[in-house]
Amino acid sequence: NAGVTQTPKFRVLKTGQSMTLLCAQDMNHEYMYWYRQDPGMGLRLIHYSVGEGTTAKGEVPDGYNVSRLKKQNFLLGLESAAPSQTSVYFCASSYWPVRAYEQYFGPGTRLTVT
Amino acid sequence: SQQGEEDPQALSIQEGENATMNCSYKTSINNLQWYRQNSGRGLVHLILIRSNEREKHSGRLRVTLDTSKKSSSLLITASRAADTASYFCAGGTSYGKLTFGQGTILTVHP
């Protein structure tokens, strides 16, 4: 049982390049979330999904797109990376309905945009 | 925008002492959660208190919630060096969404 895994762990992009971050969970969780964490700050919600085939915007969705084609995977895309998107990205999942509020986090992806 | 403020931003104590962290939030919440983050790692859930509860205990952790003041506190008793980490409060709303505070960096000296 690997929990929540994220791929890649590190990435450096040039301004304007695109990339996709992959989050996978093997706990059969319904809800999945993408956050970003900037230095000295808490996490901010980018997008979330309440089930396969669904996505919704969070607090800071601009510049990002997401897809949840399979229940176990939640993809975060950057179509045209900007330096302001330099951050650490965390994926999380939670189990609805029994323990819908406790989130399990992945180890993070450190992204630098130059 | 962040859910609210955490106080203090940094806390340094000796092993065996108690550590208290405070959190204030701005909007209506269903629950208040605390997470721990070790340096360079993901967050780990510590404890959740629902909006209709006032106090909850889990091992060496005690959390309180005052919805009239929109504030919460986390007490870690008998701190250990292994408790050194950043601690975040997060207000829970619909669909399990969380809004995080800025965190308290706790350092426990052996």
PDB file of N, CA and C in Angstrom, chain A residues 31 33 35 37 40-45 48 50 57-60 90 94 98-108 110, chain B residues 1-3 30-31 33 35 37 40-45 48 50 86 88 92-103:
ATOM      1  N   TYR A  31     -12.215  11.462  -3.101  1.00  0.00           N
ATOM      2  CA  TYR A  31     -11.845  12.872  -3.231  1.00  0.00           C
ATOM      3  C   TYR A  31     -10.342  13.018  -3.416  1.00  0.00           C
ATOM      4  N   TYR A  33      -7.170  16.192  -4.353  1.00  0.00           N
ATOM      5  CA  TYR A  33      -6.915  17.625  -4.291  1.00  0.00           C
ATOM      6  C   TYR A  33      -5.491  17.924  -4.777  1.00  0.00           C
ATOM      7  N   TYR A  35      -2.669  21.077  -4.266  1.00  0.00           N
ATOM      8  CA  TYR A  35      -2.312  22.288  -3.546  1.00  0.00           C
ATOM      9  C   TYR A  35      -0.947  22.760  -4.033  1.00  0.00           C
ATOM     10  N   GLN A  37       2.388  25.074  -2.347  1.00  0.00           N
ATOM     11  CA  GLN A  37       2.939  25.666  -1.132  1.00  0.00           C
ATOM     12  C   GLN A  37       4.128  26.529  -1.515  1.00  0.00           C
ATOM     13  N   GLY A  40       7.389  29.698   3.273  1.00  0.00           N
ATOM     14  CA  GLY A  40       6.876  30.352   4.460  1.00  0.00           C
ATOM     15  C   GLY A  40       5.365  30.469   4.514  1.00  0.00           C
ATOM     16  N   MET A  41       4.680  29.721   3.668  1.00  0.00           N
ATOM     17  CA  MET A  41       3.229  29.830   3.636  1.00  0.00           C
ATOM     18  C   MET A  41       2.577  28.467   3.795  1.00  0.00           C
ATOM     19  N   GLY A  42       1.317  28.512   4.097  1.00  0.00           N
ATOM     20  CA  GLY A  42       0.533  27.287   4.114  1.00  0.00           C
ATOM     21  C   GLY A  42       0.176  26.867   2.704  1.00  0.00           C
ATOM     22  N   LEU A  43      -0.616  25.816   2.597  1.00  0.00           N
ATOM     23  CA  LEU A  43      -1.005  25.309   1.295  1.00  0.00           C
ATOM     24  C   LEU A  43      -2.237  26.035   0.773  1.00  0.00           C
ATOM     25  N   ARG A  44      -2.302  26.212  -0.536  1.00  0.00           N
ATOM     26  CA  ARG A  44      -3.467  26.812  -1.171  1.00  0.00           C
ATOM     27  C   ARG A  44      -4.020  25.837  -2.201  1.00  0.00           C
ATOM     28  N   LEU A  45      -5.337  25.690  -2.195  1.00  0.00           N
ATOM     29  CA  LEU A  45      -6.005  24.712  -3.046  1.00  0.00           C
ATOM     30  C   LEU A  45      -6.090  25.215  -4.487  1.00  0.00           C
ATOM     31  N   TYR A  48      -9.779  20.507  -7.263  1.00  0.00           N
ATOM     32  CA  TYR A  48     -10.101  19.292  -6.558  1.00  0.00           C
ATOM     33  C   TYR A  48     -11.100  18.468  -7.367  1.00  0.00           C
ATOM     34  N   VAL A  50     -14.236  15.347  -6.763  1.00  0.00           N
ATOM     35  CA  VAL A  50     -15.042  14.564  -5.820  1.00  0.00           C
ATOM     36  C   VAL A  50     -15.376  13.186  -6.370  1.00  0.00           C
ATOM     37  N   LYS A  57     -12.798  24.033  -9.415  1.00  0.00           N
ATOM     38  CA  LYS A  57     -11.749  25.008  -9.111  1.00  0.00           C
ATOM     39  C   LYS A  57     -11.631  25.233  -7.616  1.00  0.00           C
ATOM     40  N   GLY A  58     -10.399  25.450  -7.188  1.00  0.00           N
ATOM     41  CA  GLY A  58     -10.146  25.817  -5.804  1.00  0.00           C
ATOM     42  C   GLY A  58      -9.881  27.292  -5.690  1.00  0.00           C
ATOM     43  N   GLU A  59      -8.969  27.640  -4.805  1.00  0.00           N
ATOM     44  CA  GLU A  59      -8.686  29.038  -4.491  1.00  0.00           C
ATOM     45  C   GLU A  59      -7.825  29.712  -5.549  1.00  0.00           C
ATOM     46  N   VAL A  60      -6.854  28.976  -6.130  1.00  0.00           N
ATOM     47  CA  VAL A  60      -5.894  29.568  -7.073  1.00  0.00           C
ATOM     48  C   VAL A  60      -5.804  28.728  -8.341  1.00  0.00           C
ATOM     49  N   PHE A  90       1.567  19.729  -3.893  1.00  0.00           N
ATOM     50  CA  PHE A  90       1.157  18.557  -3.126  1.00  0.00           C
ATOM     51  C   PHE A  90      -0.194  18.066  -3.601  1.00  0.00           C
ATOM     52  N   SER A  94      -8.842  11.895   0.041  1.00  0.00           N
ATOM     53  CA  SER A  94      -9.601  11.557   1.247  1.00  0.00           C
ATOM     54  C   SER A  94     -10.737  10.612   0.886  1.00  0.00           C
ATOM     55  N   VAL A  98     -16.963   8.055   4.858  1.00  0.00           N
ATOM     56  CA  VAL A  98     -16.685   7.764   6.263  1.00  0.00           C
ATOM     57  C   VAL A  98     -15.723   8.756   6.885  1.00  0.00           C
ATOM     58  N   ARG A  99     -14.592   8.996   6.217  1.00  0.00           N
ATOM     59  CA  ARG A  99     -13.590   9.896   6.774  1.00  0.00           C
ATOM     60  C   ARG A  99     -13.248  10.939   5.721  1.00  0.00           C
ATOM     61  N   ALA A 100     -14.287  11.645   5.310  1.00  0.00           N
ATOM     62  CA  ALA A 100     -14.138  12.556   4.180  1.00  0.00           C
ATOM     63  C   ALA A 100     -13.209  13.714   4.478  1.00  0.00           C
ATOM     64  N   TYR A 101     -12.977  14.001   5.727  1.00  0.00           N
ATOM     65  CA  TYR A 101     -12.270  15.243   6.028  1.00  0.00           C
ATOM     66  C   TYR A 101     -10.794  15.073   6.308  1.00  0.00           C
ATOM     67  N   GLU A 102     -10.348  13.867   6.569  1.00  0.00           N
ATOM     68  CA  GLU A 102      -8.930  13.656   6.839  1.00  0.00           C
ATOM     69  C   GLU A 102      -8.223  13.425   5.511  1.00  0.00           C
ATOM     70  N   GLN A 103      -7.251  14.240   5.202  1.00  0.00           N
ATOM     71  CA  GLN A 103      -6.576  14.127   3.922  1.00  0.00           C
ATOM     72  C   GLN A 103      -5.221  13.457   4.067  1.00  0.00           C
ATOM     73  N   TYR A 104      -4.885  12.634   3.069  1.00  0.00           N
ATOM     74  CA  TYR A 104      -3.604  11.947   3.004  1.00  0.00           C
ATOM     75  C   TYR A 104      -2.793  12.611   1.896  1.00  0.00           C
ATOM     76  N   PHE A 105      -1.587  13.042   2.242  1.00  0.00           N
ATOM     77  CA  PHE A 105      -0.782  13.822   1.310  1.00  0.00           C
ATOM     78  C   PHE A 105       0.329  13.008   0.678  1.00  0.00           C
ATOM     79  N   GLY A 106       0.651  13.360  -0.569  1.00  0.00           N
ATOM     80  CA  GLY A 106       1.830  12.822  -1.219  1.00  0.00           C
ATOM     81  C   GLY A 106       3.072  13.578  -0.777  1.00  0.00           C
ATOM     82  N   PRO A 107       4.244  13.143  -1.247  1.00  0.00           N
ATOM     83  CA  PRO A 107       5.510  13.743  -0.805  1.00  0.00           C
ATOM     84  C   PRO A 107       5.841  15.064  -1.461  1.00  0.00           C
ATOM     85  N   GLY A 108       5.103  15.449  -2.508  1.00  0.00           N
ATOM     86  CA  GLY A 108       5.333  16.743  -3.134  1.00  0.00           C
ATOM     87  C   GLY A 108       6.183  16.679  -4.391  1.00  0.00           C
ATOM     88  N   ARG A 110       8.665  19.414  -6.440  1.00  0.00           N
ATOM     89  CA  ARG A 110       9.282  20.738  -6.388  1.00  0.00           C
ATOM     90  C   ARG A 110       9.506  21.212  -7.811  1.00  0.00           C
TER      91      ARG A 110
ATOM     92  N   SER B   1      -6.479  33.429  -0.575  1.00  0.00           N
ATOM     93  CA  SER B   1      -6.181  33.989   0.736  1.00  0.00           C
ATOM     94  C   SER B   1      -6.116  32.863   1.747  1.00  0.00           C
ATOM     95  N   GLN B   2      -5.281  33.017   2.741  1.00  0.00           N
ATOM     96  CA  GLN B   2      -5.147  32.023   3.782  1.00  0.00           C
ATOM     97  C   GLN B   2      -6.374  32.086   4.680  1.00  0.00           C
ATOM     98  N   GLN B   3      -6.642  30.965   5.344  1.00  0.00           N
ATOM     99  CA  GLN B   3      -7.760  30.903   6.258  1.00  0.00           C
ATOM    100  C   GLN B   3      -7.583  31.897   7.385  1.00  0.00           C
ATOM    101  N   ASN B  30     -16.718  23.671   8.880  1.00  0.00           N
ATOM    102  CA  ASN B  30     -17.362  22.459   9.393  1.00  0.00           C
ATOM    103  C   ASN B  30     -16.489  21.788  10.456  1.00  0.00           C
ATOM    104  N   ASN B  31     -15.177  21.963  10.309  1.00  0.00           N
ATOM    105  CA  ASN B  31     -14.249  21.352  11.245  1.00  0.00           C
ATOM    106  C   ASN B  31     -12.930  22.100  11.166  1.00  0.00           C
ATOM    107  N   GLN B  33      -8.764  21.304  11.479  1.00  0.00           N
ATOM    108  CA  GLN B  33      -7.803  20.209  11.505  1.00  0.00           C
ATOM    109  C   GLN B  33      -6.391  20.755  11.727  1.00  0.00           C
ATOM    110  N   TYR B  35      -2.289  19.690  11.016  1.00  0.00           N
ATOM    111  CA  TYR B  35      -1.372  18.833  10.268  1.00  0.00           C
ATOM    112  C   TYR B  35       0.051  19.164  10.667  1.00  0.00           C
ATOM    113  N   GLN B  37       4.146  18.954   9.248  1.00  0.00           N
ATOM    114  CA  GLN B  37       4.983  18.806   8.072  1.00  0.00           C
ATOM    115  C   GLN B  37       6.441  18.804   8.493  1.00  0.00           C
ATOM    116  N   GLY B  40      10.637  19.384   4.076  1.00  0.00           N
ATOM    117  CA  GLY B  40      10.727  18.769   2.757  1.00  0.00           C
ATOM    118  C   GLY B  40       9.807  17.594   2.516  1.00  0.00           C
ATOM    119  N   ARG B  41       8.848  17.389   3.421  1.00  0.00           N
ATOM    120  CA  ARG B  41       7.955  16.236   3.277  1.00  0.00           C
ATOM    121  C   ARG B  41       6.509  16.687   3.114  1.00  0.00           C
ATOM    122  N   GLY B  42       5.628  15.705   2.871  1.00  0.00           N
ATOM    123  CA  GLY B  42       4.203  15.992   2.805  1.00  0.00           C
ATOM    124  C   GLY B  42       3.613  16.180   4.188  1.00  0.00           C
ATOM    125  N   LEU B  43       2.365  16.605   4.218  1.00  0.00           N
ATOM    126  CA  LEU B  43       1.693  16.854   5.499  1.00  0.00           C
ATOM    127  C   LEU B  43       1.089  15.569   6.042  1.00  0.00           C
ATOM    128  N   VAL B  44       1.057  15.495   7.364  1.00  0.00           N
ATOM    129  CA  VAL B  44       0.477  14.342   8.041  1.00  0.00           C
ATOM    130  C   VAL B  44      -0.640  14.838   8.956  1.00  0.00           C
ATOM    131  N   HIS B  45      -1.804  14.220   8.841  1.00  0.00           N
ATOM    132  CA  HIS B  45      -2.950  14.614   9.648  1.00  0.00           C
ATOM    133  C   HIS B  45      -2.714  14.242  11.113  1.00  0.00           C
ATOM    134  N   LEU B  48      -8.578  16.188  14.260  1.00  0.00           N
ATOM    135  CA  LEU B  48      -9.700  16.955  13.707  1.00  0.00           C
ATOM    136  C   LEU B  48     -10.691  17.233  14.809  1.00  0.00           C
ATOM    137  N   ARG B  50     -14.601  18.882  15.285  1.00  0.00           N
ATOM    138  CA  ARG B  50     -15.761  19.349  14.552  1.00  0.00           C
ATOM    139  C   ARG B  50     -16.255  20.678  15.131  1.00  0.00           C
ATOM    140  N   SER B  86       6.902  21.740  11.207  1.00  0.00           N
ATOM    141  CA  SER B  86       5.957  22.839  11.032  1.00  0.00           C
ATOM    142  C   SER B  86       4.553  22.306  11.266  1.00  0.00           C
ATOM    143  N   PHE B  88       0.401  23.116  10.932  1.00  0.00           N
ATOM    144  CA  PHE B  88      -0.569  23.935  10.225  1.00  0.00           C
ATOM    145  C   PHE B  88      -1.978  23.627  10.710  1.00  0.00           C
ATOM    146  N   GLY B  92     -11.910  23.199   7.549  1.00  0.00           N
ATOM    147  CA  GLY B  92     -12.555  22.313   6.598  1.00  0.00           C
ATOM    148  C   GLY B  92     -13.946  22.803   6.235  1.00  0.00           C
ATOM    149  N   THR B  93     -14.247  22.800   4.949  1.00  0.00           N
ATOM    150  CA  THR B  93     -15.560  23.220   4.465  1.00  0.00           C
ATOM    151  C   THR B  93     -16.141  22.145   3.554  1.00  0.00           C
ATOM    152  N   SER B  94     -17.001  22.540   2.633  1.00  0.00           N
ATOM    153  CA  SER B  94     -17.694  21.571   1.794  1.00  0.00           C
ATOM    154  C   SER B  94     -16.722  20.744   0.943  1.00  0.00           C
ATOM    155  N   TYR B  95     -17.120  19.500   0.660  1.00  0.00           N
ATOM    156  CA  TYR B  95     -16.331  18.556  -0.149  1.00  0.00           C
ATOM    157  C   TYR B  95     -14.950  18.311   0.436  1.00  0.00           C
ATOM    158  N   GLY B  96     -14.814  18.504   1.731  1.00  0.00           N
ATOM    159  CA  GLY B  96     -13.542  18.239   2.391  1.00  0.00           C
ATOM    160  C   GLY B  96     -12.462  19.238   2.087  1.00  0.00           C
ATOM    161  N   LYS B  97     -12.821  20.344   1.427  1.00  0.00           N
ATOM    162  CA  LYS B  97     -11.805  21.338   1.098  1.00  0.00           C
ATOM    163  C   LYS B  97     -11.209  21.929   2.363  1.00  0.00           C
ATOM    164  N   LEU B  98      -9.890  22.198   2.292  1.00  0.00           N
ATOM    165  CA  LEU B  98      -9.182  22.771   3.419  1.00  0.00           C
ATOM    166  C   LEU B  98      -8.584  24.111   3.043  1.00  0.00           C
ATOM    167  N   THR B  99      -8.647  25.059   3.991  1.00  0.00           N
ATOM    168  CA  THR B  99      -7.966  26.341   3.851  1.00  0.00           C
ATOM    169  C   THR B  99      -6.972  26.444   4.999  1.00  0.00           C
ATOM    170  N   PHE B 100      -5.697  26.540   4.640  1.00  0.00           N
ATOM    171  CA  PHE B 100      -4.613  26.432   5.609  1.00  0.00           C
ATOM    172  C   PHE B 100      -4.161  27.774   6.146  1.00  0.00           C
ATOM    173  N   GLY B 101      -3.685  27.750   7.398  1.00  0.00           N
ATOM    174  CA  GLY B 101      -2.963  28.871   7.953  1.00  0.00           C
ATOM    175  C   GLY B 101      -1.521  28.830   7.487  1.00  0.00           C
ATOM    176  N   GLN B 102      -0.744  29.814   7.934  1.00  0.00           N
ATOM    177  CA  GLN B 102       0.625  29.942   7.453  1.00  0.00           C
ATOM    178  C   GLN B 102       1.605  29.057   8.211  1.00  0.00           C
ATOM    179  N   GLY B 103       1.167  28.504   9.326  1.00  0.00           N
ATOM    180  CA  GLY B 103       1.996  27.532  10.019  1.00  0.00           C
ATOM    181  C   GLY B 103       2.837  28.080  11.150  1.00  0.00           C
TER     182      GLY B 103
END
